[in-house]
Structure formats: C-alpha cells, structure tokens
Amino acid sequence: MREAVTVQVGGFANYVGSHFWNFQDELLGLADDPDADEVFKSAALDMDVLYRAGETHQISSMSGNVARSVSKPHGRNLFLQSLVEEGQNPSTSNGGSNSKRSVEDKDLIECLENGVDFWTDYSKVQYHPQSLYELCGSWTDFDKFDNYGSAQEVVSDWSQMEEMNERLRFFVEECDHIQGIQFIVDDSGGFSSVAAQFLENIADDYTNTPVLLYCVRDPVTLGSSRNQRETITRALHNAVSFSKLSSFCNLMVPIGPPSLSRSYMSPYLYVQDEKPFHSSAICAAAMHSVSIPFRLQRMGPTTDLRHSSGNLDVGELMHILSDQGRQNMVTALDVAMPAPSLADRDVMGNIEMKLHSLTPEISDGDEDPYSVESLVVHGALDRGGQRTSISQVKDSVCSVYEGRETKPKFSHLSVSLCPLPIPLPFPSIFRGNIGRHGEILNDHSDGSQPKGSLNIESIPMAARLRSSNAILPFIERRSGSLQKHGVARGAIGSLILRDWGFGKEEVEDMGEHLSKLLRPFHPEMELTSDSD
C-alpha cells in the first residue's frame, strides 16, 4: 500500500476538506451498495490510499446507565440530526417509505442551502479523534487573525506545534509506505503562518516525502481594501505567505478565483460566491480529480486496463510538473465541471476550451512551448449520455495534442471510468441543463431551480495541473509587492514586517526566494546572478 496523508489548516481549507472527505465516504458507500451503478464497484480506485475507514462505537449500544456532562455546543442542523438518528437506528438508514424519504431529503437540502455556518454543518464523515486539533488562541478576536503576523504568538507556542507534529506522526506511522502529503491551507490570514511553521517541521522530519500544497481562498476574501495601509498589509501578506509556504513544499497550487458566479462555468453551475459552502465544493471536486491518479491500479500482469489508465504517485506527479520544461514548482489548476461529452475527434478540444482556471491572476496569453501538463478525465460520457471507454478518451486527447499549433513540452493523461459522485450534503449548484449523470442537455428551462443530489447522481470531470508561463503574473505580483513595500529604501511596509517579527535579512531572503521562482521564466536573471 502506498498511502497519501492529507493535512488541512484554516477555515476555508476545512470547508474544502469537508466536501473532499464526503466524496471519499460516498464512493466507499456506493462500492458496497447493491443498487448503485456498477461503475462504482469496478472503478479500480484504491480508496485506502487516501481514506482511513474505522468503526465508531455508539454510546447507545452500551449497557447500563450512562451519565454525560457537556457544555452547550453549537446546535446541530437538520442534516446533522439526521446523521445521528441514522447512527442510532442503522436499520432505517436505507429503509422506510420512498415518498417519506424524498420529503425528508428536500428538507435536509433546504437546511444546508440556507443554514451552513461552519464546515462541520455538512460533514457526513466520522473523523478519527487524532485528526482534529484546535489551536489555542486562534479564536480570540478572530477577525484580527487576518494576516501573516497575527499568528506569531500561536506559532511561537512550542507545545502546540509539537502536538501538531505528533498528530501527523500518528498517521504517517500507520502508512505501509507513504507516497506523499497533501497539504491544504487557507493562506488568506493567520493560518498561513501556522501552516508555514508546520510545513517547515514536516520538511525537517520527512525529508524524502513529497509535499503537494494547495493554497485555497474563499472568493469573498479577495474584496477591495478600505484604505492604503490595508492595501499594503494585504499585498505584503500575499508576498510573505507565498514566499514562506513555497519554501517548504515540492509543488504549489494556488486556488482562489475572484468569482465563480461569473466564470465560464456559469452556464452550467449556479454558484453564489458569498457562500463558502458553494465555492469550496468546486475546489474540492477539482482536488478529488487531481488525486485520482494516486489511487489507480498500478501497471502489472493482472492490471485491467478497461477501467483506468495513467496511474501516478505524488512524487511522480511532482517530477512531471516541476522537474521538466521550465522546472517551475508553482502550477495552475484548471477544471471542467461537468466535462462535456466526447463524440468525435474534435470534442476533446471542447474540453480544453471548457477548462476553467481556479488559480487567480494568471495570464491567458499564447501557449507556452515549455509547458508541462497533467490531465485527468474521469466518468466521461458520449453525446448519448453513455460512458466512454478508456481507449476512446485517450484517442480523443491524442487527436487534440496532435492538432495543436503549439504543443506542450510534455503531457500526461490519467483516465478513469468512475465519475464524481454527488452526495446529499453537496450544494444545489447545477443548472437545469445538467442531467442525472452530468450530461449537458439541449432541452431545459433556464428558469428552473438549481439541481442537487436529489436530481444529480454523478458528473464527469476533467482537471488539469499545468506548469507554464501562465503562472508568471501571479509570482511577479508577489515579488514586486515585497520589493516595493518591504525592501525598497523608505518603504512604508517595512514597519509592518518588523511588527510581524521579520528583520531586514529575513525580508531580503524572502525577496531572493521569490526572485529564484521567477528565474525559470527569465533565464537572463540567472546570468545576471552568476555575473554578480
């Protein structure tokens, strides 16, 4: 077994993670459900790579009197109450009247759409006790926990960081052979500083373990600043956070478009940007797709190529994206949700046109002949709504790459028949032109209510990680911000950085690191550095 361990740090990261783990839980349930689509039972996905299933012992199953003393918690919503009832009465979880169940599900969905205040409000997964850790002090004046320097007190608390390290060590030691660590961090505020310290410890303790880092942001956090100081503080936070986090990972994927409601996906998805419940679902779906190659069957004498192709482990993915082409370790994430149907040689080009970047501040300019890409397509359909074979998808992709005027230096394709399942807690974000299995319909009503898990069982997905010059503006903006506001003589931001605990030499080191990230795109910078 080659497992991957996943770490989440920060509020929006937990929103994303809650959806991500709901997908994994749903796939496990569908694999054991006799009434589920056969594709979920023969998908050739090894769920043990990411997901540790266990047994929960309910208090209600114990004999004798039980006394409990608890403080008043945040009240459970209708969805969470239903999970508790199913846990106490497992025989009724799949039984009862269909009409009654339908009414109940509608109520649950309405409750989720109107009442999600925390990431726990829609989590249907029972977490291992070792996997949850609350930082002491991070809930005090939480609105002020909004920049890199605000977490210095938390980061300097040795006992808390050591406890986090021990929690991670517990899961790493349970792995037969760890293939890598997926790290999801909300880097919009103080949790970025916490994550950087945690990542530095991981780099020291697990030197040869690849780290794939997703930096996620809620679209609402990208609003306009109120004054000049806030503008400078935010620019410095972005620069410092990016410099620190990228120093302790092998591959970095920034995620956080300013708006999903106005993206290319708007003809198919009804996303309300102000709801992290919505935007995090898109991020989680893309991450799920990217992780598909990590759990595909590895090639061997008994490999069944009818169900999957193109497995990779975390380290192999990083080698493809960061060690070839421009040798750039900051990549863009693109997603097609749902992926359009595959019907002929030209349709895969349609998928490429439908791929929408979840990475902000990238360039939409000419294609890069030095780019490298990793594309994942799973659950693809033809125009009739039938699932296409692995060979059909591969042929379609090959025809597109052959027809490109500018071809990437290297590209990798992973394919699986297994679509993305849509569990009950998933938000109702699909428009009326999406069918039960994610097919794009021609006959639909634009004014129809958004669809959710009552109407959509699964959707085909395409996701791509690409290392190219498209990411250059993202890096340049952060490098320029640090130079302008923090390094230049008389810079106003130097006082802010000093308040955050950074001395002059450390600020200069961060600036040099950002310059190093720019060099793959500007070879002349390397020559200048050598001559100096």
Coordinates of N, CA, C and O in Angstrom, one line a residue, residues 344-491:
D344 N -16.5 12.9 -31.0 CA -15.6 12.7 -32.2 C -14.2 13.3 -31.9 O -13.9 13.7 -30.8
R345 N -13.4 13.4 -32.9 CA -12.0 13.8 -32.8 C -11.9 15.2 -32.3 O -10.9 15.6 -31.7
D346 N -12.9 16.0 -32.6 CA -12.8 17.4 -32.2 C -13.4 17.8 -30.8 O -13.1 18.9 -30.3
V347 N -14.1 16.9 -30.2 CA -14.8 17.2 -29.0 C -13.8 17.4 -27.8 O -14.1 18.2 -26.9
M348 N -12.7 16.6 -27.8 CA -11.8 16.8 -26.7 C -11.2 18.2 -26.7 O -10.9 18.8 -25.6
G349 N -11.1 18.8 -27.9 CA -10.8 20.2 -27.9 C -11.8 21.1 -27.2 O -11.5 22.1 -26.6
N350 N -13.0 20.6 -27.2 CA -14.1 21.3 -26.5 C -13.8 21.3 -25.0 O -14.1 22.2 -24.3
I351 N -13.3 20.1 -24.5 CA -13.0 20.0 -23.1 C -11.9 21.0 -22.7 O -11.9 21.7 -21.7
E352 N -10.9 21.1 -23.6 CA -9.8 22.1 -23.4 C -10.4 23.5 -23.3 O -10.0 24.3 -22.4
M353 N -11.3 23.9 -24.2 CA -11.9 25.2 -24.1 C -12.8 25.4 -22.9 O -12.9 26.5 -22.4
K354 N -13.3 24.3 -22.3 CA -14.2 24.4 -21.1 C -13.4 24.4 -19.8 O -13.9 24.6 -18.8
L355 N -12.1 24.0 -19.9 CA -11.3 24.0 -18.7 C -11.2 25.5 -18.2 O -10.7 26.3 -18.9
H356 N -11.6 25.7 -17.0 CA -11.6 27.0 -16.3 C -10.6 27.0 -15.2 O -10.5 26.1 -14.4
S357 N -9.7 28.0 -15.2 CA -8.7 28.1 -14.1 C -9.2 28.5 -12.8 O -10.0 29.5 -12.7
L358 N -8.9 27.7 -11.8 CA -9.2 28.1 -10.4 C -8.1 28.8 -9.8 O -8.2 29.2 -8.6
T359 N -7.0 29.0 -10.5 CA -5.8 29.8 -10.0 C -6.0 31.2 -10.4 O -6.2 31.5 -11.6
P360 N -5.9 32.2 -9.5 CA -6.1 33.6 -9.8 C -4.9 34.2 -10.4 O -3.8 33.7 -10.4
E361 N -5.1 35.4 -11.1 CA -4.0 36.2 -11.5 C -3.1 35.6 -12.6 O -1.9 35.9 -12.7
I362 N -3.7 34.6 -13.4 CA -2.8 34.0 -14.4 C -3.0 34.7 -15.7 O -3.9 35.5 -15.9
S363 N -2.1 34.4 -16.6 CA -2.1 35.0 -18.0 C -2.9 34.1 -18.9 O -2.8 32.9 -18.9
D364 N -3.7 34.7 -19.8 CA -4.4 34.0 -20.8 C -3.8 34.2 -22.2 O -4.4 34.2 -23.2
G365 N -2.5 34.4 -22.2 CA -1.8 34.7 -23.4 C -1.5 33.5 -24.2 O -2.2 32.4 -24.1
D366 N -0.5 33.6 -25.1 CA -0.1 32.5 -26.0 C 0.3 31.2 -25.2 O 0.8 31.3 -24.1
E367 N 0.2 30.1 -25.9 CA 0.6 28.8 -25.3 C 2.1 28.8 -25.1 O 2.8 29.4 -25.9
D368 N 2.5 28.1 -24.2 CA 3.9 28.0 -23.8 C 4.5 26.7 -24.3 O 4.1 25.6 -23.9
P369 N 5.5 26.8 -25.2 CA 6.1 25.5 -25.8 C 6.9 24.8 -24.7 O 7.3 23.6 -24.9
Y370 N 7.2 25.4 -23.6 CA 7.9 24.8 -22.5 C 7.0 24.3 -21.4 O 7.5 23.8 -20.3
S371 N 5.7 24.4 -21.6 CA 4.8 24.0 -20.5 C 4.7 22.4 -20.4 O 5.0 21.7 -21.3
V372 N 4.4 22.0 -19.2 CA 4.2 20.6 -18.9 C 2.8 20.5 -18.2 O 2.4 21.3 -17.5
E373 N 2.1 19.4 -18.5 CA 0.7 19.3 -18.1 C 0.4 17.9 -17.6 O 1.0 16.9 -18.1
S374 N -0.5 17.8 -16.6 CA -1.1 16.5 -16.2 C -2.6 16.7 -16.2 O -3.1 17.4 -15.5
L375 N -3.2 15.9 -17.1 CA -4.7 16.0 -17.3 C -5.3 14.7 -16.8 O -4.8 13.6 -17.0
V376 N -6.4 14.9 -16.1 CA -7.2 13.8 -15.5 C -8.6 13.9 -16.1 O -9.3 15.0 -16.0
V377 N -9.1 12.8 -16.7 CA -10.5 12.8 -17.2 C -11.2 11.6 -16.5 O -10.6 10.4 -16.7
H378 N -12.3 11.7 -15.8 CA -12.9 10.6 -15.3 C -14.5 10.7 -15.4 O -15.0 11.7 -15.2
G379 N -15.1 9.5 -15.7 CA -16.5 9.4 -15.9 C -17.0 10.1 -17.2 O -18.2 10.5 -17.3
A380 N -16.2 10.2 -18.2 CA -16.5 10.8 -19.5 C -17.7 10.2 -20.1 O -17.9 8.9 -20.1
L381 N -18.6 11.0 -20.8 CA -19.8 10.5 -21.5 C -19.7 10.8 -23.0 O -19.0 11.8 -23.4
D382 N -20.5 10.1 -23.8 CA -20.6 10.4 -25.2 C -21.9 11.3 -25.3 O -22.6 11.6 -24.3
R383 N -22.2 11.6 -26.5 CA -23.4 12.5 -26.7 C -24.7 11.8 -26.4 O -25.7 12.5 -26.1
G384 N -24.7 10.5 -26.4 CA -25.9 9.8 -26.0 C -26.0 9.6 -24.5 O -27.0 9.0 -24.0
G385 N -25.0 10.2 -23.7 CA -25.1 10.0 -22.2 C -24.5 8.7 -21.7 O -24.6 8.4 -20.5
Q386 N -23.9 7.9 -22.6 CA -23.3 6.7 -22.2 C -21.8 6.9 -21.9 O -21.1 7.8 -22.5
R387 N -21.3 6.1 -21.0 CA -19.9 6.3 -20.6 C -19.0 5.8 -21.7 O -19.1 4.7 -22.3
T388 N -17.9 6.6 -22.0 CA -17.0 6.2 -23.0 C -15.9 5.3 -22.4 O -15.7 5.3 -21.2
S389 N -15.3 4.6 -23.3 CA -14.2 3.7 -22.8 C -12.9 4.4 -22.6 O -12.7 5.6 -23.0
I390 N -12.0 3.8 -21.9 CA -10.7 4.4 -21.7 C -10.0 4.7 -23.0 O -9.4 5.8 -23.2
S391 N -10.1 3.8 -23.9 CA -9.4 4.0 -25.2 C -10.0 5.2 -26.0 O -9.3 5.9 -26.7
Q392 N -11.3 5.4 -25.9 CA -11.9 6.5 -26.6 C -11.4 7.8 -26.0 O -11.2 8.8 -26.8
V393 N -11.3 7.9 -24.7 CA -10.8 9.1 -24.1 C -9.4 9.4 -24.6 O -9.0 10.5 -24.9
K394 N -8.5 8.4 -24.5 CA -7.1 8.5 -24.9 C -7.0 8.9 -26.3 O -6.2 9.8 -26.7
D395 N -7.8 8.3 -27.2 CA -7.7 8.7 -28.6 C -8.1 10.1 -28.8 O -7.5 10.9 -29.7
S396 N -9.2 10.6 -28.1 CA -9.6 12.0 -28.2 C -8.6 13.0 -27.8 O -8.3 14.0 -28.5
V397 N -7.9 12.6 -26.7 CA -6.9 13.5 -26.2 C -5.7 13.6 -27.1 O -5.2 14.7 -27.4
C398 N -5.3 12.4 -27.6 CA -4.2 12.4 -28.5 C -4.4 13.2 -29.8 O -3.6 13.9 -30.3
S399 N -5.7 13.1 -30.3 CA -6.0 13.9 -31.5 C -5.9 15.4 -31.3 O -5.5 16.1 -32.2
V400 N -6.3 15.8 -30.1 CA -6.2 17.2 -29.8 C -4.7 17.7 -29.7 O -4.3 18.7 -30.3
Y401 N -3.9 16.9 -29.0 CA -2.5 17.3 -28.9 C -1.8 17.3 -30.2 O -0.9 18.1 -30.5
E402 N -2.2 16.3 -31.1 CA -1.6 16.3 -32.4 C -1.9 17.5 -33.3 O -1.2 18.0 -34.1
G403 N -3.1 18.0 -33.0 CA -3.6 19.2 -33.8 C -3.2 20.5 -33.3 O -3.5 21.6 -33.9
R404 N -2.6 20.6 -32.1 CA -2.2 21.8 -31.5 C -1.1 22.5 -32.3 O -0.1 21.8 -32.8
E405 N -1.2 23.8 -32.5 CA -0.1 24.5 -33.2 C 1.1 24.6 -32.3 O 2.2 24.5 -32.7
T406 N 0.9 24.9 -31.0 CA 2.0 24.9 -30.0 C 1.7 23.8 -29.0 O 0.8 23.8 -28.3
K407 N 2.6 22.8 -29.1 CA 2.4 21.6 -28.2 C 3.2 21.8 -26.9 O 4.2 22.4 -26.9
P408 N 2.6 21.3 -25.8 CA 3.4 21.3 -24.6 C 4.7 20.5 -24.7 O 4.7 19.5 -25.5
K409 N 5.7 20.8 -23.9 CA 6.9 20.0 -23.9 C 6.6 18.6 -23.5 O 7.2 17.6 -24.0
F410 N 5.7 18.4 -22.5 CA 5.4 17.1 -22.0 C 4.0 17.1 -21.4 O 3.6 18.1 -20.8
S411 N 3.2 16.1 -21.7 CA 1.9 16.0 -21.1 C 1.6 14.5 -20.7 O 2.2 13.6 -21.2
H412 N 0.8 14.4 -19.6 CA 0.5 13.1 -19.1 C -1.0 13.0 -18.9 O -1.7 14.0 -18.6
L413 N -1.6 11.9 -19.2 CA -3.0 11.7 -19.2 C -3.4 10.5 -18.2 O -2.8 9.4 -18.3
S414 N -4.3 10.8 -17.3 CA -4.9 9.7 -16.4 C -6.4 9.7 -16.7 O -7.0 10.7 -16.8
V415 N -6.9 8.4 -16.8 CA -8.3 8.3 -17.2 C -8.9 7.2 -16.3 O -8.3 6.2 -16.0
S416 N -10.1 7.5 -15.8 CA -10.9 6.5 -15.0 C -12.3 6.5 -15.5 O -12.8 7.6 -15.9
L417 N -13.0 5.4 -15.4 CA -14.4 5.4 -15.7 C -15.3 5.9 -14.6 O -16.4 6.3 -14.8
C418 N -14.7 6.1 -13.4 CA -15.5 6.5 -12.2 C -15.8 8.0 -12.2 O -14.8 8.8 -12.2
P419 N -17.0 8.4 -12.3 CA -17.4 9.8 -12.3 C -17.3 10.4 -10.8 O -17.0 9.6 -9.9
L420 N -17.5 11.7 -10.7 CA -17.6 12.3 -9.4 C -19.0 12.0 -8.8 O -20.0 12.4 -9.4
P421 N -19.1 11.3 -7.6 CA -20.4 11.1 -7.0 C -20.9 12.4 -6.4 O -20.1 13.2 -6.0
I422 N -22.2 12.6 -6.4 CA -22.8 13.8 -5.8 C -23.6 13.4 -4.5 O -24.7 12.9 -4.6
P423 N -22.9 13.5 -3.3 CA -23.6 13.1 -2.1 C -24.6 14.1 -1.6 O -24.7 15.2 -2.1
L424 N -25.5 13.7 -0.7 CA -26.6 14.5 -0.2 C -26.1 15.9 0.3 O -26.7 16.9 0.0
P425 N -25.0 16.0 1.0 CA -24.6 17.3 1.5 C -24.1 18.3 0.4 O -23.8 19.4 0.7
F426 N -23.9 17.8 -0.8 CA -23.4 18.7 -1.8 C -24.4 19.8 -2.2 O -25.6 19.5 -2.2
P427 N -23.9 21.0 -2.4 CA -24.8 22.1 -2.6 C -25.6 22.0 -3.9 O -25.1 21.3 -4.9
S428 N -26.7 22.6 -4.0 CA -27.6 22.6 -5.2 C -27.1 23.7 -6.1 O -27.6 24.8 -6.2
I429 N -26.1 23.3 -6.9 CA -25.4 24.4 -7.8 C -25.5 24.0 -9.3 O -25.0 24.8 -10.1
F430 N -26.2 22.9 -9.6 CA -26.3 22.6 -11.0 C -27.5 23.2 -11.7 O -28.6 23.2 -11.1
R431 N -27.3 23.8 -12.8 CA -28.5 24.4 -13.5 C -29.3 23.4 -14.2 O -29.0 22.2 -14.3
G432 N -30.5 23.8 -14.8 CA -31.4 22.9 -15.3 C -30.9 22.1 -16.6 O -31.6 21.1 -17.0
N433 N -29.8 22.6 -17.2 CA -29.3 21.9 -18.4 C -28.4 20.8 -18.1 O -27.7 20.3 -19.0
I434 N -28.3 20.3 -16.8 CA -27.5 19.2 -16.4 C -28.3 18.0 -16.1 O -29.3 18.1 -15.3
G435 N -28.0 16.9 -16.7 CA -28.8 15.7 -16.5 C -28.4 14.9 -15.3 O -27.5 15.2 -14.6
R436 N -29.1 13.8 -15.0 CA -28.9 13.0 -13.8 C -27.5 12.5 -13.7 O -26.9 12.3 -12.6
H437 N -26.8 12.2 -14.8 CA -25.5 11.7 -14.8 C -24.4 12.7 -15.3 O -23.3 12.4 -15.7
G438 N -24.8 14.0 -15.2 CA -23.9 15.1 -15.5 C -23.9 15.4 -17.0 O -23.0 16.2 -17.4
E439 N -24.7 14.8 -17.8 CA -24.8 15.1 -19.2 C -25.3 16.5 -19.5 O -26.2 17.0 -18.7
I440 N -24.8 17.2 -20.5 CA -25.3 18.6 -20.8 C -26.5 18.4 -21.7 O -26.4 17.9 -22.9
L441 N -27.7 18.9 -21.3 CA -28.9 18.7 -22.1 C -29.2 19.9 -23.0 O -28.8 21.0 -22.7
N442 N -29.9 19.6 -24.1 CA -30.3 20.7 -25.0 C -31.6 21.2 -24.7 O -31.9 22.4 -24.9
D443 N -32.5 20.4 -24.1 CA -33.9 20.9 -23.7 C -33.9 21.1 -22.2 O -33.9 20.2 -21.5
H444 N -34.0 22.4 -21.8 CA -34.0 22.7 -20.4 C -34.6 24.1 -20.2 O -34.7 24.8 -21.2
S445 N -35.0 24.3 -19.1 CA -35.6 25.6 -18.7 C -34.6 26.5 -18.0 O -34.1 26.1 -16.9
D446 N -34.2 27.6 -18.5 CA -33.2 28.5 -17.8 C -33.7 28.9 -16.5 O -32.9 29.3 -15.6
G447 N -35.0 29.0 -16.3 CA -35.6 29.5 -15.1 C -35.8 28.4 -14.0 O -36.4 28.7 -13.0
S448 N -35.4 27.2 -14.3 CA -35.6 26.1 -13.4 C -34.8 26.3 -12.1 O -33.7 26.9 -12.2
Q449 N -35.2 25.6 -11.1 CA -34.5 25.7 -9.8 C -33.1 24.9 -9.9 O -33.0 23.9 -10.6
P450 N -32.1 25.4 -9.2 CA -30.8 24.7 -9.3 C -31.0 23.2 -8.8 O -31.8 23.0 -7.9
K451 N -30.2 22.3 -9.3 CA -30.3 20.9 -9.0 C -29.2 20.5 -8.0 O -28.1 21.1 -8.0
G452 N -29.5 19.5 -7.2 CA -28.5 19.0 -6.3 C -28.6 17.5 -6.3 O -28.9 16.9 -7.3
S453 N -28.3 16.9 -5.2 CA -28.2 15.4 -5.1 C -29.5 14.7 -5.3 O -29.4 13.5 -5.6
L454 N -30.6 15.3 -5.2 CA -31.9 14.7 -5.5 C -32.1 14.4 -7.0 O -32.8 13.5 -7.4
N455 N -31.4 15.3 -7.8 CA -31.6 15.2 -9.2 C -30.3 14.7 -10.0 O -30.4 14.2 -11.1
I456 N -29.2 14.9 -9.4 CA -27.9 14.6 -10.0 C -27.2 13.5 -9.2 O -26.9 13.7 -8.0
E457 N -26.9 12.3 -9.8 CA -26.2 11.2 -9.1 C -24.7 11.4 -9.2 O -24.0 11.0 -8.3
S458 N -24.2 11.8 -10.4 CA -22.8 11.9 -10.6 C -22.5 12.8 -11.8 O -23.5 13.1 -12.6
I459 N -21.3 13.2 -12.0 CA -20.9 14.1 -13.1 C -19.6 13.7 -13.6 O -18.7 13.3 -12.8
P460 N -19.3 13.8 -14.9 CA -18.0 13.6 -15.5 C -17.1 14.8 -15.2 O -17.6 15.9 -15.1
M461 N -15.9 14.6 -15.0 CA -14.9 15.7 -14.6 C -13.7 15.6 -15.5 O -13.2 14.6 -15.9
A462 N -13.1 16.8 -15.7 CA -11.8 16.9 -16.2 C -11.0 18.0 -15.4 O -11.6 19.0 -15.1
A463 N -9.8 17.7 -15.0 CA -9.0 18.6 -14.3 C -7.5 18.5 -14.8 O -7.1 17.5 -15.2
R464 N -6.9 19.7 -14.8 CA -5.5 19.8 -15.3 C -4.6 20.6 -14.4 O -5.0 21.7 -14.0
L465 N -3.5 20.1 -14.1 CA -2.4 20.8 -13.5 C -1.4 21.2 -14.6 O -1.0 20.3 -15.3
R466 N -1.0 22.5 -14.7 CA -0.1 22.9 -15.7 C 1.0 23.8 -15.2 O 0.7 24.8 -14.4
S467 N 2.2 23.5 -15.5 CA 3.3 24.4 -15.2 C 3.7 25.1 -16.5 O 4.2 24.5 -17.4
S468 N 3.4 26.4 -16.5 CA 3.7 27.2 -17.7 C 3.9 28.7 -17.4 O 3.7 29.1 -16.2
N469 N 4.1 29.5 -18.4 CA 4.3 30.9 -18.1 C 3.0 31.6 -17.8 O 3.0 32.8 -17.5
A470 N 1.9 30.9 -17.8 CA 0.6 31.4 -17.4 C 0.6 31.9 -15.9 O -0.1 32.8 -15.5
I471 N 1.5 31.2 -15.1 CA 1.5 31.5 -13.7 C 2.5 32.7 -13.4 O 2.5 33.2 -12.3
L472 N 3.2 33.2 -14.4 CA 4.2 34.2 -14.2 C 3.6 35.5 -13.5 O 4.2 36.0 -12.6
P473 N 2.4 36.0 -14.0 CA 1.9 37.2 -13.3 C 1.6 37.0 -11.8 O 1.8 38.0 -11.0
F474 N 1.2 35.8 -11.4 CA 1.0 35.6 -10.0 C 2.2 35.7 -9.2 O 2.2 36.3 -8.1
I475 N 3.3 35.2 -9.7 CA 4.6 35.2 -9.0 C 5.2 36.7 -9.0 O 5.6 37.2 -8.0
E476 N 5.1 37.3 -10.2 CA 5.6 38.7 -10.4 C 5.0 39.6 -9.4 O 5.6 40.5 -8.8
R477 N 3.6 39.5 -9.3 CA 2.9 40.4 -8.4 C 3.4 40.3 -7.0 O 3.6 41.4 -6.3
R478 N 3.6 39.1 -6.5 CA 4.1 39.0 -5.1 C 5.5 39.4 -4.9 O 5.9 40.0 -3.9
S479 N 6.4 39.1 -5.9 CA 7.8 39.5 -5.8 C 7.8 41.1 -5.8 O 8.6 41.7 -5.1
G480 N 7.1 41.7 -6.7 CA 7.0 43.1 -6.8 C 6.5 43.8 -5.6 O 7.0 44.8 -5.2
S481 N 5.5 43.2 -5.0 CA 4.9 43.8 -3.7 C 5.9 43.8 -2.6 O 6.1 44.8 -1.9
L482 N 6.7 42.7 -2.5 CA 7.7 42.7 -1.4 C 8.8 43.7 -1.7 O 9.3 44.4 -0.7
Q483 N 9.2 43.8 -2.9 CA 10.3 44.7 -3.2 C 9.8 46.2 -3.0 O 10.5 47.0 -2.4
K484 N 8.6 46.5 -3.4 CA 8.1 47.9 -3.4 C 7.8 48.3 -1.9 O 8.1 49.4 -1.5
H485 N 7.1 47.4 -1.2 CA 6.5 47.8 0.1 C 7.4 47.4 1.3 O 7.3 47.9 2.4
G486 N 8.3 46.4 1.0 CA 9.1 45.9 2.2 C 10.6 46.0 2.1 O 11.3 46.1 3.1
V487 N 11.2 46.1 0.9 CA 12.6 46.1 0.7 C 13.2 47.4 0.3 O 14.2 47.9 0.8
A488 N 12.4 48.1 -0.6 CA 12.9 49.4 -1.1 C 13.2 50.4 0.1 O 12.5 50.4 1.1
R489 N 14.1 51.3 -0.1 CA 14.5 52.2 0.9 C 13.3 53.1 1.3 O 12.7 53.7 0.4
G490 N 13.0 53.2 2.5 CA 11.9 54.1 3.0 C 10.5 53.5 2.7 O 9.5 54.2 2.9
A491 N 10.5 52.2 2.4 CA 9.2 51.5 2.2 C 8.3 51.6 3.4 O 8.8 51.3 4.6

